mmCIF file of N, CA and C and ligand atoms in Angstrom:
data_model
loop_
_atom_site.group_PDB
_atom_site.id
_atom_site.type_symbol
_atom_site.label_atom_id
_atom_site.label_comp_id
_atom_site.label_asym_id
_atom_site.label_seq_id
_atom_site.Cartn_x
_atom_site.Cartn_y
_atom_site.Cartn_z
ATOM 1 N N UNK A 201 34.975 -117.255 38.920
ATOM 2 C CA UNK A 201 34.997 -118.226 37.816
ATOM 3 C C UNK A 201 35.063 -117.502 36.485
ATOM 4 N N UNK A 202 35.971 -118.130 35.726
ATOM 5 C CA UNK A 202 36.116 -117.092 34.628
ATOM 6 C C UNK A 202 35.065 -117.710 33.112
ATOM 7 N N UNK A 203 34.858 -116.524 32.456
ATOM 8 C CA UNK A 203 33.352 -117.197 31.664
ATOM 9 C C UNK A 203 33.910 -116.531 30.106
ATOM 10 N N UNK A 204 34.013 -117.148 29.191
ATOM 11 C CA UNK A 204 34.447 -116.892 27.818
ATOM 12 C C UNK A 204 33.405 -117.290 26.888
ATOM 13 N N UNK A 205 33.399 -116.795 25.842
ATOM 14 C CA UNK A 205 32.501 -117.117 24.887
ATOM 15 C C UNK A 205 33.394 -118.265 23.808
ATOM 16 N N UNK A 206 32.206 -119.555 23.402
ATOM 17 C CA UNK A 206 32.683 -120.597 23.154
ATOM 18 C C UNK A 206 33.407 -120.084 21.695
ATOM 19 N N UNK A 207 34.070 -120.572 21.089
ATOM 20 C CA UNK A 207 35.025 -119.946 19.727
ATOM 21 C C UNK A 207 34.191 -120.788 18.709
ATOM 22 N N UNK A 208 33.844 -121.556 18.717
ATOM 23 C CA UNK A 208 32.275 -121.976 17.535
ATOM 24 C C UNK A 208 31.050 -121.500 17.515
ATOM 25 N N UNK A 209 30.081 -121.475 18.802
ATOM 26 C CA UNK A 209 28.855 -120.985 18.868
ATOM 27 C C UNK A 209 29.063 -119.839 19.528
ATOM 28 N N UNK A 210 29.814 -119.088 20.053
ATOM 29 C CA UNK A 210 29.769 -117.830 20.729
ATOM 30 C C UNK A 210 29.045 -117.676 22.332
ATOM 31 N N UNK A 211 28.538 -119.349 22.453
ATOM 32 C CA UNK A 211 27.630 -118.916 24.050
ATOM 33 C C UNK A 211 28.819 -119.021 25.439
ATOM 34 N N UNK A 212 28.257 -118.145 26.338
ATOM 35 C CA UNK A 212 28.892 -117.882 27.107
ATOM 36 C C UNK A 212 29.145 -118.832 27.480
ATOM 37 N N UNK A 213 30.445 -119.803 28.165
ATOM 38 C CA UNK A 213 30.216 -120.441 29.662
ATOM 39 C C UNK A 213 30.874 -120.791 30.283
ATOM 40 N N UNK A 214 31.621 -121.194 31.420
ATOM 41 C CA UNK A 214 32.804 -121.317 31.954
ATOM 42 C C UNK A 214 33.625 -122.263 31.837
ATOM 43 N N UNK A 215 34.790 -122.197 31.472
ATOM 44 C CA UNK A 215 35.744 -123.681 30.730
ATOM 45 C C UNK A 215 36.540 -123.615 31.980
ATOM 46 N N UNK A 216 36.252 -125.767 32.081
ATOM 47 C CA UNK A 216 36.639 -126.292 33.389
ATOM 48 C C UNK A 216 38.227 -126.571 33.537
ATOM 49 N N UNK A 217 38.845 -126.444 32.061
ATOM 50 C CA UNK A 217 40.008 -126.602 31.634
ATOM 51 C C UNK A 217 40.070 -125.345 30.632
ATOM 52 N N UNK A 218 42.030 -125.588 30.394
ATOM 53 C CA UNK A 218 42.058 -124.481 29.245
ATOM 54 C C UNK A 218 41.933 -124.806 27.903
ATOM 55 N N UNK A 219 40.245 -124.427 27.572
ATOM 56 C CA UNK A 219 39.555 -124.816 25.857
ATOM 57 C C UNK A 219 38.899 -123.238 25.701
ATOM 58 N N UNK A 220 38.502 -122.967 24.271
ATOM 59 C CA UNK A 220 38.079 -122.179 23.940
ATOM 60 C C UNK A 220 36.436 -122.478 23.705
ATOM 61 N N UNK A 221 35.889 -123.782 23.776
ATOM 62 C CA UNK A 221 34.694 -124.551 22.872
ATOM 63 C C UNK A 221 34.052 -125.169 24.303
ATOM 64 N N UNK A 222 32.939 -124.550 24.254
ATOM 65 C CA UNK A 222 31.432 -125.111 25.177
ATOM 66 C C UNK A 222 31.811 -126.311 24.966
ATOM 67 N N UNK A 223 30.957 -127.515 26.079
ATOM 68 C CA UNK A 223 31.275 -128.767 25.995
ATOM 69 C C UNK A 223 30.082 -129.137 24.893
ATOM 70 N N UNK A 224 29.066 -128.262 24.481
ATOM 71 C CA UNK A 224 28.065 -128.991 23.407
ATOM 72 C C UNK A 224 28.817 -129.011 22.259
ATOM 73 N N UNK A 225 30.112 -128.178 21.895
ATOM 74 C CA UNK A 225 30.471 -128.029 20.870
ATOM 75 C C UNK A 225 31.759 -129.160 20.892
ATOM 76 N N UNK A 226 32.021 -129.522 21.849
ATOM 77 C CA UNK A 226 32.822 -130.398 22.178
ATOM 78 C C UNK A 226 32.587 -131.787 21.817
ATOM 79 N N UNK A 227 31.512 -131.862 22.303
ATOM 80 C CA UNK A 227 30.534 -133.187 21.711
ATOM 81 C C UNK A 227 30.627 -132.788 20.013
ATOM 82 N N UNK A 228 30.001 -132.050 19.249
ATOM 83 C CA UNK A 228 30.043 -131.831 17.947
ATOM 84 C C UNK A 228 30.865 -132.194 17.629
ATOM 85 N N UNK A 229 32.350 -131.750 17.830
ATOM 86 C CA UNK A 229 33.814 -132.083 17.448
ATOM 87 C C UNK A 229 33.705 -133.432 17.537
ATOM 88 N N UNK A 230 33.944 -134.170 18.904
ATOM 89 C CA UNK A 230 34.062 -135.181 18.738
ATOM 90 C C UNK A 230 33.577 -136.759 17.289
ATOM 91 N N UNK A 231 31.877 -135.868 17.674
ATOM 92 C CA UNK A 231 31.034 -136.187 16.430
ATOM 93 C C UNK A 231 31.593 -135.870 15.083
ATOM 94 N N UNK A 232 31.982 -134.830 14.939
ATOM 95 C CA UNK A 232 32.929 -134.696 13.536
ATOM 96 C C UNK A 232 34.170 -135.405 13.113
ATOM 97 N N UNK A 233 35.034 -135.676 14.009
ATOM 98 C CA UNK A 233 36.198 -136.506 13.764
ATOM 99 C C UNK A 233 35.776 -137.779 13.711
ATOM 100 N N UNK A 234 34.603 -138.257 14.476
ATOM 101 C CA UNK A 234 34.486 -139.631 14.055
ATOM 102 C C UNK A 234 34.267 -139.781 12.999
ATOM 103 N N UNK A 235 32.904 -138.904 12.123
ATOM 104 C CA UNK A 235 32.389 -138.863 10.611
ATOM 105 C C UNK A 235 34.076 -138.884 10.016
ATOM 106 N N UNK A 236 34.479 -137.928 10.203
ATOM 107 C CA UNK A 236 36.091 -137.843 9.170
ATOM 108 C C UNK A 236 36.554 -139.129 9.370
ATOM 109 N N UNK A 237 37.130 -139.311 10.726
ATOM 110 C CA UNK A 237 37.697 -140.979 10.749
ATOM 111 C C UNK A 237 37.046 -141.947 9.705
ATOM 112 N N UNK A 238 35.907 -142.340 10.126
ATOM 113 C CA UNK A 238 35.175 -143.188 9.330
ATOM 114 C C UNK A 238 34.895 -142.806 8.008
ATOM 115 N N UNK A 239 35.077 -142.001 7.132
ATOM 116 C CA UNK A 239 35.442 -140.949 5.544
ATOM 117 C C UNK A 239 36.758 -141.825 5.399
ATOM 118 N N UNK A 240 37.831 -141.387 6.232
ATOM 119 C CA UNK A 240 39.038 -141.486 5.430
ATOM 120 C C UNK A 240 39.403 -142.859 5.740
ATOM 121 N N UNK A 241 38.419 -143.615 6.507
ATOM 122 C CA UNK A 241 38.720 -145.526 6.455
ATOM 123 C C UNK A 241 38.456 -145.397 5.504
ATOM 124 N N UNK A 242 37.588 -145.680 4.534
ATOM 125 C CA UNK A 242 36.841 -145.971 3.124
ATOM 126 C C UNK A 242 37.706 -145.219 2.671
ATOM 127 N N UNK A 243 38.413 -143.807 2.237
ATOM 128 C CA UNK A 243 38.672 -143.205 1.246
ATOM 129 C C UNK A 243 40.437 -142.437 2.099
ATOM 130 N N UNK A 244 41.116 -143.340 2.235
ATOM 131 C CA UNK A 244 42.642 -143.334 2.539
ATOM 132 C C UNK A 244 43.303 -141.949 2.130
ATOM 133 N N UNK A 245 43.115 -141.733 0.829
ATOM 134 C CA UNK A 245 43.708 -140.173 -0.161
ATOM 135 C C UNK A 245 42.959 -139.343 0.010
ATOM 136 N N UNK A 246 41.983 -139.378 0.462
ATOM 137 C CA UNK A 246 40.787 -137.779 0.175
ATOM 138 C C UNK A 246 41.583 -137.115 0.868
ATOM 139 N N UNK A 247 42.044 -135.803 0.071
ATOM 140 C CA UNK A 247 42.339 -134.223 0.674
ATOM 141 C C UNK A 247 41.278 -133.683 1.063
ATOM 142 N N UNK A 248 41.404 -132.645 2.136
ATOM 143 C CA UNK A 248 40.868 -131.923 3.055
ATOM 144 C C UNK A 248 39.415 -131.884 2.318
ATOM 145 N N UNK A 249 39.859 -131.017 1.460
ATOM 146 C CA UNK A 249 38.523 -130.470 0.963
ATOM 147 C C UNK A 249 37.958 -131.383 0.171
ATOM 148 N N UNK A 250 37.705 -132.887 -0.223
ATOM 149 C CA UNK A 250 37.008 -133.656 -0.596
ATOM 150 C C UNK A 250 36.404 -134.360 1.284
ATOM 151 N N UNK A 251 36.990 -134.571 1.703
ATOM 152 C CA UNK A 251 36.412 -135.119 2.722
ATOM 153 C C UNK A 251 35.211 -133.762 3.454
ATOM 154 N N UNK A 252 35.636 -132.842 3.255
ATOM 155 C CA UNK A 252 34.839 -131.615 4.009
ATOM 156 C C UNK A 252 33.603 -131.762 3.422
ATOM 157 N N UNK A 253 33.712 -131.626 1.676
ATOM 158 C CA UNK A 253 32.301 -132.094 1.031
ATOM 159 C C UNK A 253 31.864 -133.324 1.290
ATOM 160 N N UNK A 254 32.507 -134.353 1.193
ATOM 161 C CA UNK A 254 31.518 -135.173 1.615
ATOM 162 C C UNK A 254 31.103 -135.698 3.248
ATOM 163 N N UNK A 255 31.531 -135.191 4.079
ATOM 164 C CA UNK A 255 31.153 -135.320 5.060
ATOM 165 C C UNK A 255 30.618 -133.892 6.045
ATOM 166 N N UNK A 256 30.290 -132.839 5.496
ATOM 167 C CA UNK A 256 30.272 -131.760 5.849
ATOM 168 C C UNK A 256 30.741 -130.779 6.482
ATOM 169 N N UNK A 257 32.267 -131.186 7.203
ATOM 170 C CA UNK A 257 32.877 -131.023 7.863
ATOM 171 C C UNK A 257 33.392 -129.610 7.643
ATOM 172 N N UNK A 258 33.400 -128.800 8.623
ATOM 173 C CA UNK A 258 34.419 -127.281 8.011
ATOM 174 C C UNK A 258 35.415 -127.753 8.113
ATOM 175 N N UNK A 259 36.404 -127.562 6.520
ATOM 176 C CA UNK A 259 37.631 -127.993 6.316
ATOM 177 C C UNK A 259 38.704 -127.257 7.166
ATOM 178 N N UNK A 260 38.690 -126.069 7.952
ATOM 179 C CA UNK A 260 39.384 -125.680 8.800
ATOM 180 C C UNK A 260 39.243 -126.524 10.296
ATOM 181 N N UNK A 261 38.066 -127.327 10.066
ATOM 182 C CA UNK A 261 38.000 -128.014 11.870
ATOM 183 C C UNK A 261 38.667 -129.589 11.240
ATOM 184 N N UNK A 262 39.139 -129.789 10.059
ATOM 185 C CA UNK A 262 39.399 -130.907 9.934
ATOM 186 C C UNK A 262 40.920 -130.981 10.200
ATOM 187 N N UNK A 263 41.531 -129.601 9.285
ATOM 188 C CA UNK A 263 42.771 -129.520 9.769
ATOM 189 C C UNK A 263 43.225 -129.416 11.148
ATOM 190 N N UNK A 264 42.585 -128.962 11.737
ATOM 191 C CA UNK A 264 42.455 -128.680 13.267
ATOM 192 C C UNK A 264 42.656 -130.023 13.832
ATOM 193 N N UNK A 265 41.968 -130.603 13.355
ATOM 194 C CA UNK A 265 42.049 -132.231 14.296
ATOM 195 C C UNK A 265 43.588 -132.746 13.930
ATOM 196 N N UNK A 266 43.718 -132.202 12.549
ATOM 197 C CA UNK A 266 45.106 -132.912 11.703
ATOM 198 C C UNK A 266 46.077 -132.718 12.339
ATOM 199 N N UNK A 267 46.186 -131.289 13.063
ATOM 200 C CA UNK A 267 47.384 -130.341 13.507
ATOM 201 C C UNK A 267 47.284 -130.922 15.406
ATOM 202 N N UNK A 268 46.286 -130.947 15.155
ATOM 203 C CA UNK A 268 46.013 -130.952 17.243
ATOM 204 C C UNK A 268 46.614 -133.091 17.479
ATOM 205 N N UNK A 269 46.330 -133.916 15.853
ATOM 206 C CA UNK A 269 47.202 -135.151 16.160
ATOM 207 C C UNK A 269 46.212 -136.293 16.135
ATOM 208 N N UNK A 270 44.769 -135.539 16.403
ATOM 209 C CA UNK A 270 43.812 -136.055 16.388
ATOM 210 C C UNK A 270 43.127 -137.333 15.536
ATOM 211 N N UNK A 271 43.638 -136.229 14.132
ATOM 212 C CA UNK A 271 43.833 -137.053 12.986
ATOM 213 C C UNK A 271 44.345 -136.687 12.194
ATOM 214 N N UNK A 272 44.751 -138.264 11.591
ATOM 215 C CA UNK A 272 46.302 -139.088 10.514
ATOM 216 C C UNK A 272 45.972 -138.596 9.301
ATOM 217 N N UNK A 273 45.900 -137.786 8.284
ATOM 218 C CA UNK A 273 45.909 -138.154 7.182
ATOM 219 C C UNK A 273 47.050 -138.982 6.357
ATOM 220 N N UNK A 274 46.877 -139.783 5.162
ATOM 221 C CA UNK A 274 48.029 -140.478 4.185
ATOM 222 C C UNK A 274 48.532 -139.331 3.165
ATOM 223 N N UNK A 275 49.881 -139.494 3.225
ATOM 224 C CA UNK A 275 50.346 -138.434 2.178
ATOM 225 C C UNK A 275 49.934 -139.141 0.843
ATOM 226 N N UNK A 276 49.844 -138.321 0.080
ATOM 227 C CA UNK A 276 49.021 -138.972 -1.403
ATOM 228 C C UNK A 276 50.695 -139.327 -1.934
ATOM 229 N N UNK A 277 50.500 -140.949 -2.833
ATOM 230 C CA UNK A 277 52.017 -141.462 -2.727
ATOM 231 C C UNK A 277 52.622 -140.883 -3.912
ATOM 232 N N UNK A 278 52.005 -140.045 -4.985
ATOM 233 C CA UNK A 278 52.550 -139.938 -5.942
ATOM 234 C C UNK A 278 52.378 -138.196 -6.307
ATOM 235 N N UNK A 279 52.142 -137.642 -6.789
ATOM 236 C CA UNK A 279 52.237 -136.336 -6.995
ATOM 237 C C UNK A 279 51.673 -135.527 -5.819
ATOM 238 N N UNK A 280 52.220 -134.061 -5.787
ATOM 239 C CA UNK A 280 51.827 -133.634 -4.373
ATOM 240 C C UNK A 280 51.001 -132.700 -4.945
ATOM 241 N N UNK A 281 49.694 -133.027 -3.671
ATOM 242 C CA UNK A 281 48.573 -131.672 -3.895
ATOM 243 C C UNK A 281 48.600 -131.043 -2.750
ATOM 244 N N UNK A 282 47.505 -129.939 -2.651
ATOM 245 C CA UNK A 282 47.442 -129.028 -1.635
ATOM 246 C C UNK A 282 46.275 -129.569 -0.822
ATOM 247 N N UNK A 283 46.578 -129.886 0.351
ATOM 248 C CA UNK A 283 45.648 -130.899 1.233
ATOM 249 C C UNK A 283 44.140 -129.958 1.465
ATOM 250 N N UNK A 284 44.294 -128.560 1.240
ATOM 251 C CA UNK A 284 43.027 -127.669 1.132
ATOM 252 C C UNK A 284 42.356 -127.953 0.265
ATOM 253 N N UNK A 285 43.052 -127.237 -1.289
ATOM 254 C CA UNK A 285 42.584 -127.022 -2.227
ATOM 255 C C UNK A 285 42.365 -128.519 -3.131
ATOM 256 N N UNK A 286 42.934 -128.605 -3.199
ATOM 257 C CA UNK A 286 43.693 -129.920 -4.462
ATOM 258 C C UNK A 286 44.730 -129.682 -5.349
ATOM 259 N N UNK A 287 45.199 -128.360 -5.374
ATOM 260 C CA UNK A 287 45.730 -127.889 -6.509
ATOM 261 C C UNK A 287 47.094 -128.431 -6.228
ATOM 262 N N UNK A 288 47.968 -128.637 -7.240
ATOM 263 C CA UNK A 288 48.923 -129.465 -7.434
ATOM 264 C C UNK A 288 50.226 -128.787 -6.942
ATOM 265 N N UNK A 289 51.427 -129.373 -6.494
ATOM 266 C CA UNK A 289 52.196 -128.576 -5.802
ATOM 267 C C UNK A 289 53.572 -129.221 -6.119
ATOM 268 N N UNK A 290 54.295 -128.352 -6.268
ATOM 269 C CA UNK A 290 56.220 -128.873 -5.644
ATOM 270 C C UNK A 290 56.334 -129.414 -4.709
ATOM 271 N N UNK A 291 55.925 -128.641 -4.154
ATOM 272 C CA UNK A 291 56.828 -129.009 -2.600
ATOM 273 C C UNK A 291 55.553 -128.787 -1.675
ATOM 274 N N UNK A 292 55.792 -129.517 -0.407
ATOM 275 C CA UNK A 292 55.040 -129.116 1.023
ATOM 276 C C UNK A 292 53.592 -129.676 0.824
ATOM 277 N N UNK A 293 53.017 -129.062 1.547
ATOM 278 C CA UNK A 293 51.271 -130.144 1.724
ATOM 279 C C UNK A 293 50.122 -129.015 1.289
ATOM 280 N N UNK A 294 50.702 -127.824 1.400
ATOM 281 C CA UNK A 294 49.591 -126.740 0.963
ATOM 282 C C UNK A 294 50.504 -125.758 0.328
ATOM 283 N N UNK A 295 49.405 -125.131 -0.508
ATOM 284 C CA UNK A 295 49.553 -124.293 -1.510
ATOM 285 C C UNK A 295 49.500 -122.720 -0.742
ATOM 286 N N UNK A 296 50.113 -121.710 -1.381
ATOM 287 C CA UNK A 296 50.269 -120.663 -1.188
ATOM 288 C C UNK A 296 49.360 -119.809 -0.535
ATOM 289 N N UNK A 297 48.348 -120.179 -0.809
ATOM 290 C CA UNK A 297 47.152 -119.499 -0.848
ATOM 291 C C UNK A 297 46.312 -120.044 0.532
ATOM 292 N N UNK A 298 46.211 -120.793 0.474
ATOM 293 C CA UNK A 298 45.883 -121.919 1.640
ATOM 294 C C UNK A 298 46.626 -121.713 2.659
ATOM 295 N N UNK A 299 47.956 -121.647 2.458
ATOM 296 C CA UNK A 299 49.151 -121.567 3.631
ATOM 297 C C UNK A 299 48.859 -119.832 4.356
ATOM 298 N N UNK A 300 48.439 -119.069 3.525
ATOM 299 C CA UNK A 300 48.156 -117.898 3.799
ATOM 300 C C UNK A 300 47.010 -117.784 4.798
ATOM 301 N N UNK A 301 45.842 -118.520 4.402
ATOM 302 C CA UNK A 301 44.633 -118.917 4.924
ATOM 303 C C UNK A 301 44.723 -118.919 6.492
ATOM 304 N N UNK A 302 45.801 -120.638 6.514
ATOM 305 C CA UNK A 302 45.771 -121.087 7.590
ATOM 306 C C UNK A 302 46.634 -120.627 8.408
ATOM 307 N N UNK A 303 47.343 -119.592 7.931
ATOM 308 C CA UNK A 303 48.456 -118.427 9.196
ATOM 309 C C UNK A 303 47.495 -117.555 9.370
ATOM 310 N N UNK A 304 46.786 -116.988 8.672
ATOM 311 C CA UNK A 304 45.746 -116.182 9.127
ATOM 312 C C UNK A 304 44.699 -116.502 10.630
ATOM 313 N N UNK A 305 44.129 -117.797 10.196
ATOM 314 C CA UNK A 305 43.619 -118.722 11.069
ATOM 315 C C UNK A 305 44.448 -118.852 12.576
ATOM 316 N N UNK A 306 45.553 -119.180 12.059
ATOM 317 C CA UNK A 306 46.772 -118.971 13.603
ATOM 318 C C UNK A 306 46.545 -117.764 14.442
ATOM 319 N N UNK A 307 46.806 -116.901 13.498
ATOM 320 C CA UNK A 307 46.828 -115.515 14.004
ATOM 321 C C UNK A 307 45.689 -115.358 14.833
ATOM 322 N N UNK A 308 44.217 -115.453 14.307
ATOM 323 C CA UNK A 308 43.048 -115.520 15.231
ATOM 324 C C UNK A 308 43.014 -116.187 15.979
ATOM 325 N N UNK A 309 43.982 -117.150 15.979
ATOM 326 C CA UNK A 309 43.676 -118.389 17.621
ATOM 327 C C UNK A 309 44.570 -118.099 18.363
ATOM 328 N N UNK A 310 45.713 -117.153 17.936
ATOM 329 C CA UNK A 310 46.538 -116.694 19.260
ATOM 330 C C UNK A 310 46.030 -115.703 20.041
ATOM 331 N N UNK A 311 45.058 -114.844 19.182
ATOM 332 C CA UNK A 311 44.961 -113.496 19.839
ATOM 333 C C UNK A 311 43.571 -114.400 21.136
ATOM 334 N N UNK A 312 43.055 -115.389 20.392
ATOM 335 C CA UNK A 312 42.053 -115.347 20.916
ATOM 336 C C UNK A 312 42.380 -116.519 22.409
ATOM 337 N N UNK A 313 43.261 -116.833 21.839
ATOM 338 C CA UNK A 313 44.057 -117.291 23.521
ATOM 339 C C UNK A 313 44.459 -116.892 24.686
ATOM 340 N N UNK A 314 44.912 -115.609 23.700
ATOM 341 C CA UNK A 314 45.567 -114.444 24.786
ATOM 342 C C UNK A 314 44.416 -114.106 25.352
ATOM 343 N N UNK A 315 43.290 -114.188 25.080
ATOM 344 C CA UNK A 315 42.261 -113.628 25.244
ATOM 345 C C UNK A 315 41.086 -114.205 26.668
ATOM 346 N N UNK A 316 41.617 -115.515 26.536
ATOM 347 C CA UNK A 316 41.105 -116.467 27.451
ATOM 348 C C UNK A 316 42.108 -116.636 29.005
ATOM 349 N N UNK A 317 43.472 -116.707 28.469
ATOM 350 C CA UNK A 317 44.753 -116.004 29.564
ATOM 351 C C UNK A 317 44.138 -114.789 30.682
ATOM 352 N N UNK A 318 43.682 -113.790 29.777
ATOM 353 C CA UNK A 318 43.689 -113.086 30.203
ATOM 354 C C UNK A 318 42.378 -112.681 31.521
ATOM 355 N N UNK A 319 41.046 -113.358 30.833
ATOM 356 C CA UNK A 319 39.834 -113.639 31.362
ATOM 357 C C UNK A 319 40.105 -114.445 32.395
ATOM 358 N N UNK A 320 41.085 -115.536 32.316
ATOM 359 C CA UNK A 320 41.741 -116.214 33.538
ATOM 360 C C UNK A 320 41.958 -116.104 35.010
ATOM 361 N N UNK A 321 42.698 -114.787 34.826
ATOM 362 C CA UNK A 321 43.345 -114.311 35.682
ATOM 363 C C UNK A 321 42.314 -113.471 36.471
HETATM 364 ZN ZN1 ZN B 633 29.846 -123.800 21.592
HETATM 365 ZN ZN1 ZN B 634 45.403 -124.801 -1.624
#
């Protein structure tokens, strides 16, 4: 049985499927997207990082839900910001800096995939 350390709390334990996250942390998640869900009923426009403050959410597990489909955000209808930061933008949904962030972020979840592949086997 193959045994990985969870990618939020670090405790060991064996994933019954292919996840990186203990099922306590699983529950958490779940618990977190609902708080966000129920944030962005009431507040439709909040970017990332207003909803993170007010609901405590790490703004990287929010995008996470965003990217995984989990959850919808509304594009803001009139000038474009950076769904991280706030900071105001041309083009696209995040800012330079942010976009940097969250390839960075990629980068650690591939290696750390490969990583679970590999414990797999
Ligand atoms: Zn965990
Ligand atoms: Zn930004």
């Amino acid at each position: 049985m193959a045994i990985i350390n969870c990618a939020r709390c670090g405790k060991v334990f064996s994933p019954e499927k292919l996840t990186n996250i203990c099922p306590d942390c699983l529950a958490l998640e779940a618990k977190d997207l609902k708080t966000v869900t129920d944030y962005l009923r009431s507040f439709p426009l909040a970017n990332v990082m207003e909803v993170s403050n007010r609901t405590g959410v790490d703004p990287m597990q929010i995008l996470r839900f965003v990217k995984s489909g989990s959850l919808r955000m509304t594009d803001p209808p009139e000038q474009l910001k950076c769904r991280l930061c706030g900071k105001e933008l041309k083009k696209g949904t995040l800012c330079q800096d942010c976009m940097d962030k969250v390839s960075e972020l990629k980068e650690r979840e591939k290696k750390r995939d490969k990583n679970i592949h590999r414990n797999r086997r």
